[in-house]
Structures are given as C-alpha cells and as structure tokens.
Coordinates of C-alpha atoms in Angstrom, one line a residue:
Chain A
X1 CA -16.1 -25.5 11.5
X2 CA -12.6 -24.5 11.2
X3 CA -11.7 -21.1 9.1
X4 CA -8.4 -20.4 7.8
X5 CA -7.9 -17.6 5.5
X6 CA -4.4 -15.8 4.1
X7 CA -5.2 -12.7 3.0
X8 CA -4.3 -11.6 -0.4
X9 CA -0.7 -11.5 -0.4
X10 CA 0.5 -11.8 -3.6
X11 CA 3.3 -15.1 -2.6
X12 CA 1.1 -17.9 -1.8
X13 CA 1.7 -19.7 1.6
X14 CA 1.1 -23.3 1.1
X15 CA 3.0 -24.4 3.6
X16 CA -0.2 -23.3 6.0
X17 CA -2.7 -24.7 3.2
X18 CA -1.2 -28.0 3.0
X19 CA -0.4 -28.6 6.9
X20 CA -4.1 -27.8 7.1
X21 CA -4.9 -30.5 4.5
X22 CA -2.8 -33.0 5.8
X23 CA -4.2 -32.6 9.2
X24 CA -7.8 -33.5 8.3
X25 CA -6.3 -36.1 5.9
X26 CA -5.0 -37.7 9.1
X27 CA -8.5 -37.1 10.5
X28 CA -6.7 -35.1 12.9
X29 CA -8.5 -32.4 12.5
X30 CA -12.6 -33.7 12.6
X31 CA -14.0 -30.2 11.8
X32 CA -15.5 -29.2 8.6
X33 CA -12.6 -26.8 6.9
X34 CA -13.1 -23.9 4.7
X35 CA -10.1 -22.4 3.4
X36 CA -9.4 -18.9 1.6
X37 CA -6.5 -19.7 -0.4
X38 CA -5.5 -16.7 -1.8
X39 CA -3.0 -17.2 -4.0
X40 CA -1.3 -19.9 -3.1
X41 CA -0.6 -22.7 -5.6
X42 CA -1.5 -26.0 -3.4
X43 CA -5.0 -26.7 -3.5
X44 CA -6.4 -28.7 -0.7
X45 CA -7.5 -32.2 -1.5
X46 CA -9.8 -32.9 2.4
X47 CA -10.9 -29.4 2.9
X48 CA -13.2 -26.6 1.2
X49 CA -11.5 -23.6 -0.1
X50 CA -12.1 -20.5 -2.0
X51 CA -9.6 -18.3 -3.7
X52 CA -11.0 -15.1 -2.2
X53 CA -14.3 -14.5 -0.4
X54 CA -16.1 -11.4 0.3
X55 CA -15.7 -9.0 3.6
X56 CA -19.6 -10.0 3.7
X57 CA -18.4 -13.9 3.4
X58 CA -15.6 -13.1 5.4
X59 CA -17.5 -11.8 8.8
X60 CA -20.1 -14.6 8.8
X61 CA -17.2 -17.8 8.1
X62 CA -15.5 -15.8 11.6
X63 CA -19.0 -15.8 13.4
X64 CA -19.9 -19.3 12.2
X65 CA -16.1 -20.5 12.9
X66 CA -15.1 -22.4 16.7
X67 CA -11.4 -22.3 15.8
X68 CA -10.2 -19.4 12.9
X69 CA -6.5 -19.2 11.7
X70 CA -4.8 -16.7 9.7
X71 CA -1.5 -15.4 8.7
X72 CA -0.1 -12.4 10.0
X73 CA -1.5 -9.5 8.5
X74 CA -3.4 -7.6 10.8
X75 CA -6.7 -7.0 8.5
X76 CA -7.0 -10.6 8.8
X77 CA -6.8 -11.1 12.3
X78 CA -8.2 -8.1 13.8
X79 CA -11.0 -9.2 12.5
X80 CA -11.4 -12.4 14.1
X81 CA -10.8 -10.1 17.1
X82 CA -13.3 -7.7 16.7
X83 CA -15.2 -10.7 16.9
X84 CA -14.4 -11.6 20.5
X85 CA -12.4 -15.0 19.2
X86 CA -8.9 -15.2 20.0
X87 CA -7.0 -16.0 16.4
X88 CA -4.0 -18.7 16.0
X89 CA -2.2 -16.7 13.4
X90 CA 0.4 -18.3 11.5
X91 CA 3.4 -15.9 10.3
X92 CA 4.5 -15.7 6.6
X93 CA 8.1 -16.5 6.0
X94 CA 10.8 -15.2 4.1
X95 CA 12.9 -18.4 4.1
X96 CA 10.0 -20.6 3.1
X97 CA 9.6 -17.4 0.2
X98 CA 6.1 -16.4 1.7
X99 CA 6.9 -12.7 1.7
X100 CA 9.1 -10.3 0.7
X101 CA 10.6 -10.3 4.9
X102 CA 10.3 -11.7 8.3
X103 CA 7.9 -8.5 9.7
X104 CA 5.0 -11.2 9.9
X105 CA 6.9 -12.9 12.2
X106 CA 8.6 -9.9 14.6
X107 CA 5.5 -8.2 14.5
X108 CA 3.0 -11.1 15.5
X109 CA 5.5 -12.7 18.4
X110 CA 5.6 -8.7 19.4
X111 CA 2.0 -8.5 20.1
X112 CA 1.4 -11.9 21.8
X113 CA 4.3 -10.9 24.1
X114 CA 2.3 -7.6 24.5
X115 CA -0.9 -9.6 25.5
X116 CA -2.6 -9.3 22.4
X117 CA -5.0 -11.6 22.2
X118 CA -3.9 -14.0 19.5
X119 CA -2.0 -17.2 19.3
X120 CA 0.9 -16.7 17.3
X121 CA 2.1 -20.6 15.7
X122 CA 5.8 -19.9 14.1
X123 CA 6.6 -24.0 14.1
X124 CA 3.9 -25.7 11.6
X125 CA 4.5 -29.0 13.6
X126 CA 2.6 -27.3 16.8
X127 CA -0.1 -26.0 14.7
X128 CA -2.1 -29.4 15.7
X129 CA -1.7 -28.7 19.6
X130 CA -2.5 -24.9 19.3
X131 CA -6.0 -26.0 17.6
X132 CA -6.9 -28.4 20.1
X133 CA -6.2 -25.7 22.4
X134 CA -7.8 -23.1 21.0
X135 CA -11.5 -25.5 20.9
X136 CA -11.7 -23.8 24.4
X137 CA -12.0 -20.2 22.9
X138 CA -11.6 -17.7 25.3
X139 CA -13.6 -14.7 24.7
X140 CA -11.4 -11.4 24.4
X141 CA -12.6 -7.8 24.5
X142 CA -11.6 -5.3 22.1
X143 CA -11.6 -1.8 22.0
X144 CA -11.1 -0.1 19.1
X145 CA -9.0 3.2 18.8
X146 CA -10.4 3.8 15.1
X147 CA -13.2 7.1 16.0
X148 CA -10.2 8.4 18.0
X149 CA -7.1 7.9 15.0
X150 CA -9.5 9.5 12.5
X151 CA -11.1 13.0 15.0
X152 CA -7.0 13.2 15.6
X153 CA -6.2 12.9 12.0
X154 CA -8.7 16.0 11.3
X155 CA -7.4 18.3 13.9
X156 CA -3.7 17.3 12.8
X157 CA -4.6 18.1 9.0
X158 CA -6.2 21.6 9.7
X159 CA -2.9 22.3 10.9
X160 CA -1.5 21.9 7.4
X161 CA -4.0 24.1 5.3
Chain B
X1 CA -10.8 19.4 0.1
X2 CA -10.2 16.5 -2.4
X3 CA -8.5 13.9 -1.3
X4 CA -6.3 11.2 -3.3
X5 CA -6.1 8.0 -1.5
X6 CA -3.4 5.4 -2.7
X7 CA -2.4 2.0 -2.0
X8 CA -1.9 -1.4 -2.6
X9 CA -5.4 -3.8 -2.7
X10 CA -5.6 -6.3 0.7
X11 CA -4.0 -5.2 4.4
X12 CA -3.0 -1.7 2.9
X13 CA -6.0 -0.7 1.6
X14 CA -8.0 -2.0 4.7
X15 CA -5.7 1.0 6.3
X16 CA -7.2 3.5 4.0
X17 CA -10.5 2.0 4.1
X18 CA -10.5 2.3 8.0
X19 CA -10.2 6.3 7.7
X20 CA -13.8 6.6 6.5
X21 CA -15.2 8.6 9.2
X22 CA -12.5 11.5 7.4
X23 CA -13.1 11.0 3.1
X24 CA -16.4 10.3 3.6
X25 CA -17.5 14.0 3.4
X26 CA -15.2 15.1 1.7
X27 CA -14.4 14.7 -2.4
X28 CA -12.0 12.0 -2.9
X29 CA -10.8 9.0 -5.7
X30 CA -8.8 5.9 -4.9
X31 CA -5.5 4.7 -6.7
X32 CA -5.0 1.2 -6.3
X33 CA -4.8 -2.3 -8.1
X34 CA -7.7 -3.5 -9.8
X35 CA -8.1 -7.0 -8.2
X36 CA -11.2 -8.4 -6.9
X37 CA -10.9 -7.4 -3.1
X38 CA -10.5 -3.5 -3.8
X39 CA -13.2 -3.7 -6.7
X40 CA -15.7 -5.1 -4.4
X41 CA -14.7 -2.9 -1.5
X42 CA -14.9 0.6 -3.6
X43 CA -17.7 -0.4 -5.9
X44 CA -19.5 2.7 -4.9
X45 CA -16.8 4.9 -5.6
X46 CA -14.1 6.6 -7.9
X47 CA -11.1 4.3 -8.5
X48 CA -8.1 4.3 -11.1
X49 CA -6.0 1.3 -11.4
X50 CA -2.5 1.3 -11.1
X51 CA -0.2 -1.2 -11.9
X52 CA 0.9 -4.2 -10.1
X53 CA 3.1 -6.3 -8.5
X54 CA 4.8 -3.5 -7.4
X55 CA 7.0 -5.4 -4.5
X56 CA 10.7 -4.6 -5.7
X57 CA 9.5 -3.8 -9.3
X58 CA 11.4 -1.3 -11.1
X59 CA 9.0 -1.3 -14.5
X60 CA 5.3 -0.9 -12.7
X61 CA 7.4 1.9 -10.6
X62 CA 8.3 3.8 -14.1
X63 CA 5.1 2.9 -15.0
X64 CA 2.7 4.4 -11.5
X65 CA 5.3 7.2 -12.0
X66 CA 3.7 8.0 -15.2
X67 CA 0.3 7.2 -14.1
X68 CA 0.7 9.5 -10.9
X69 CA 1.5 12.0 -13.4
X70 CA -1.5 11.8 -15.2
X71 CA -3.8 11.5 -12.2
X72 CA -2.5 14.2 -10.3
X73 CA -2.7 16.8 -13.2
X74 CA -6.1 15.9 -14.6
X75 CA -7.5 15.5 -10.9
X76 CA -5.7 18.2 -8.8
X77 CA -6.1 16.9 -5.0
X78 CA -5.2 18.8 -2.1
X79 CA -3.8 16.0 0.0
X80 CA -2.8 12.5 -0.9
X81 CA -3.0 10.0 1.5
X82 CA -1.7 6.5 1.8
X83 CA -0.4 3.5 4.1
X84 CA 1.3 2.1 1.3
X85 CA 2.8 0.4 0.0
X86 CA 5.6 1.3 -3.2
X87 CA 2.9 2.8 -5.2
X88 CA 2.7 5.5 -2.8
X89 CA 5.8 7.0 -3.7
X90 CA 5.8 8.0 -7.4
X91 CA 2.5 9.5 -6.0
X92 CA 4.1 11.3 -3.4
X93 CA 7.6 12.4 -5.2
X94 CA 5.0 14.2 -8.0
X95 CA 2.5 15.1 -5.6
X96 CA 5.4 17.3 -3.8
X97 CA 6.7 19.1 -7.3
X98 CA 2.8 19.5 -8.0
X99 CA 2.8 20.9 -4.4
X100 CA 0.0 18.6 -3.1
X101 CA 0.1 18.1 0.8
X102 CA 0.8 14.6 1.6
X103 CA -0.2 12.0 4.4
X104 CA 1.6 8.8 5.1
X105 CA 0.3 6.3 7.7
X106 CA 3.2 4.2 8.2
X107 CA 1.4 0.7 9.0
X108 CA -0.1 -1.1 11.9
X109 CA 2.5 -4.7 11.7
X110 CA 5.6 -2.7 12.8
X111 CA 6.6 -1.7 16.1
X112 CA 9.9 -0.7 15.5
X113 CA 11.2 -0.9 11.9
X114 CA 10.4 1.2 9.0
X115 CA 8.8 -0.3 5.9
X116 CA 11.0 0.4 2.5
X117 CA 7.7 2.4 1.0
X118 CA 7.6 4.6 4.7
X119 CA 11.6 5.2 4.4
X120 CA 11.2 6.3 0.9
X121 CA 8.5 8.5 1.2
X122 CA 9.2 9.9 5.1
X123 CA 11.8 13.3 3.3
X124 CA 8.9 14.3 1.3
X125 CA 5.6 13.5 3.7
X126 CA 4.3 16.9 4.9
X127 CA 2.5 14.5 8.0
X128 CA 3.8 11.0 8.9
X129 CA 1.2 9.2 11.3
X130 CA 3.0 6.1 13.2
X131 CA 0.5 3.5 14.9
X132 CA 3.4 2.4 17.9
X133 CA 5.1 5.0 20.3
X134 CA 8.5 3.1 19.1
X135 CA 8.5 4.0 16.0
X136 CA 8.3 7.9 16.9
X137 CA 12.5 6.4 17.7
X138 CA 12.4 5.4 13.7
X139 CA 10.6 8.3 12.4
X140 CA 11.3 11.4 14.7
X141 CA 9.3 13.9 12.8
X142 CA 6.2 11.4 13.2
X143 CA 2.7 11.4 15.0
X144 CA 1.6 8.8 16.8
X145 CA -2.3 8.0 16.6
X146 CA -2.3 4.9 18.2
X147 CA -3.8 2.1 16.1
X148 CA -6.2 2.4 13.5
X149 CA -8.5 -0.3 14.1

C-alpha cells in the first residue's frame, strides 16, 4: 500500500493528488493508494482518499505503508521517520499557488543535503522513479531531541520569573 | 504558572503539542482554530477558537486582536507561548501591554530565514527559541534548542 498525505494546509496541492492518480490510472503505480487530501480540490478518480484522518489513522496507514509520500511540512514527515521509513516528500510551491512561499522547498532540499533521511521529489515527472526506488526502503534511525528541547525550555523559563 | 498556548491548527500546533512534557503540570488553555485536527487533538482540554485563515488577512488580525483582548483579561496567563503562526502576534502585542511573559518558538522548516509571524513578534518576545544554529545569525537575541521532535 502506498500512503500519501498533505497535511492541512489551507491551499490545496493537487498537482501531487492528481500526479498520484494518473500514475495508478496508468497502472504505473500497482499498489493500493490511500490518499489524505486535505484540502485540495482534485479528487482522485483510481485511488482511495480521505479529507483528513486521525493521528490514530495516521500512525497505523505509516506502519501499514511500503512506500509513504508527503509534502514538506515537517509534522508530516517526521512522522514517517519516527517510524524508521525513509519519506519521498514532495515540496509545496508558490508558483503552482500551493503556499504562501518557497520555504517547503529551501527547507526540504536543505535537509536531504544535510543527510536527513528523506527523499525530497521537487520535479513531479521523477515522482514515478523515486517510488520505485523507494520499494527498497531503507530503514533510518532516529533520535529524537524532544525530552532534551523541553528540560531546556524549563531551566531557560525559571530564568524569566 | 498558567500558561496560554497559541497557534495555528496542523504543523504549528504539532510544535506546541510536542512541548507536553512542560504544560502538562502546569495550568494552561489553547488558542487556535476550531478545525477538526486541533479539536481531535485537544479534546481533553481547554481550547478557544480564534479566527481563521489568518495567512495575509488583515480582518481575522483585527479580529484575534480583539479576541486576544478578551482572552488575556478574563484568563490572566503568566506566559504565552507559541510557534505560530500570525495569530500569535495580536496575542503577543497585548500580552506585552498586559505584561504577560512571552515565548516564541520560531519553527522547525527554516534554517536560515525568518518566518513573517517570528519577524513580527521577535521586538516584543521576552524568550525566542530557534531550532537551527543558523538562525541564531537571523535572530541574535535567540536560543537555540535544537529541534523539537
């Protein structure tokens, strides 16, 4: 099964949605599809889709997942992450007027060149290639920083009172 | 303590939501937009609505202006904390003349350019927390926590 999800932007991003929908058209894509749409305004005709789906939903379409794609915000792909699955994330666009900017796409070619592991896709035409990649998911480790961020949030804030 | 915590539903609010481990023991409410991610994610706890879209929208600013005049008085936090985005500053431009401490948490997705909301609010933040060492070059008065995930 194939995941894609993109988040809950409030521009929709159909160009993703419809790619995706073409591609299994095509029966380039054999996988079963599942889709959170968000609110995009393109609904897939080959593929399932939701509009939103719970953080409950959410977890278990990433476990169940071989190949997940998102956009670029980072909720949605450090998720997949967490996970130990290696994300293809897709940037939103301002020129294709799926965001208010271009930080999606700075900030996700940024982190791949950082070694982050995710796949970042910024053409649509090489999303095909990146998914037959991806069918060989590598397993990534990831350590989160969250106990440490919050004990030196506390010890910063007793400074203020 | 009590602690305000506002922001836009979706990534933003998945920032806030990620502090847990510090408003969990403490009292706190949330500010942010009544859509179905944030209502399913705080249905345990307190929550006002603001309005929204708020990307580049002078009349829901006016609007949360008024709102974060409301809130503020009748609630009287100590600190107000948020990741963004514009709804944060009404709330932080009243929460200084009501003399509230305030916390920004400028997000995770830049490395090395400020966000409007973070610009905005960064001359009235009493502690601005950056997740990237280069942004400490944006933001010189800034903290950097590393990443919050």
């Amino acid at each position: 099964m194939i995941f894609v999800t993109v988040g809950t932007h409030e521009q929709p991003f159909n160009r993703l949605i419809k790619k995706i929908d073409q591609l299994k058209g095509q029966n380039k894509i054999t996988d079963e599809v599942f889709i959170q749409i968000g609110y995009s305004t393109y609904l897939p005709k080959n593929c399932q889709y939701q509009k939103f789906v719970s953080p409950a939903k959410m977890q278990l379409l990433i476990k169940q997942a071989s190949v997940i794609i998102t956009h670029g915000g980072p909720s949605s792909f450090i998720e997949v992450i967490r996970q130990g699955k290696t994300p293809i994330v897709v940037p939103r666009q301002k020129k294709f007027n799926e965001h208010v900017n271009d930080h999606q796409l700075t900030f996700c070619t940024d982190l791949q060149k950082r070694g982050f592991p995710i796949k970042a896709v910024t053409n649509i035409e090489d999303l095909d290639e990146a998914i037959c990649a991806e069918k060989d998911n590598q397993l990534s480790k990831f350590h989160s920083n969250n106990q440490r961020f919050n004990q030196r949030l506390e010890t910063l804030l007793r400074q203020l009172f | 303590m009590k602690v305000c915590l506002v922001g836009s539903s979706g990534g933003h609010l998945t920032h806030l939501y990620m502090l847990k481990e510090f408003w969990q023991d403490k009292e706190h409410f949330w500010v942010t937009f009544p859509k179905k991610d944030a209502i399913n994610l705080l249905d345990k706890e307190k929550m006002y609505s603001c309005y929204f879209p708020t990307n580049r929208n002078l009349k829901n600013l006016i609007k949360n202006t008024f709102l974060a005049i409301k809130i503020l008085k009748k609630e009287k936090p100590d600190l107000i904390v948020s990741s963004g985005a514009a709804v944060a500053v009404p709330f932080f431009y009243i929460g200084k003349l009501l003399r509230i401490k305030t916390v920004y948490i400028e997000v995770f997705d830049r490395i090395n350019r400020a966000t409007l909301t973070g610009r905005l609010v960064y001359p009235v933040t009493d502690l601005f927390i950056v997740q990237w060492e280069e942004m400490k070059k944006v933001y010189p008065k800034a903290k950097n926590l590393g990443s919050i995930f």
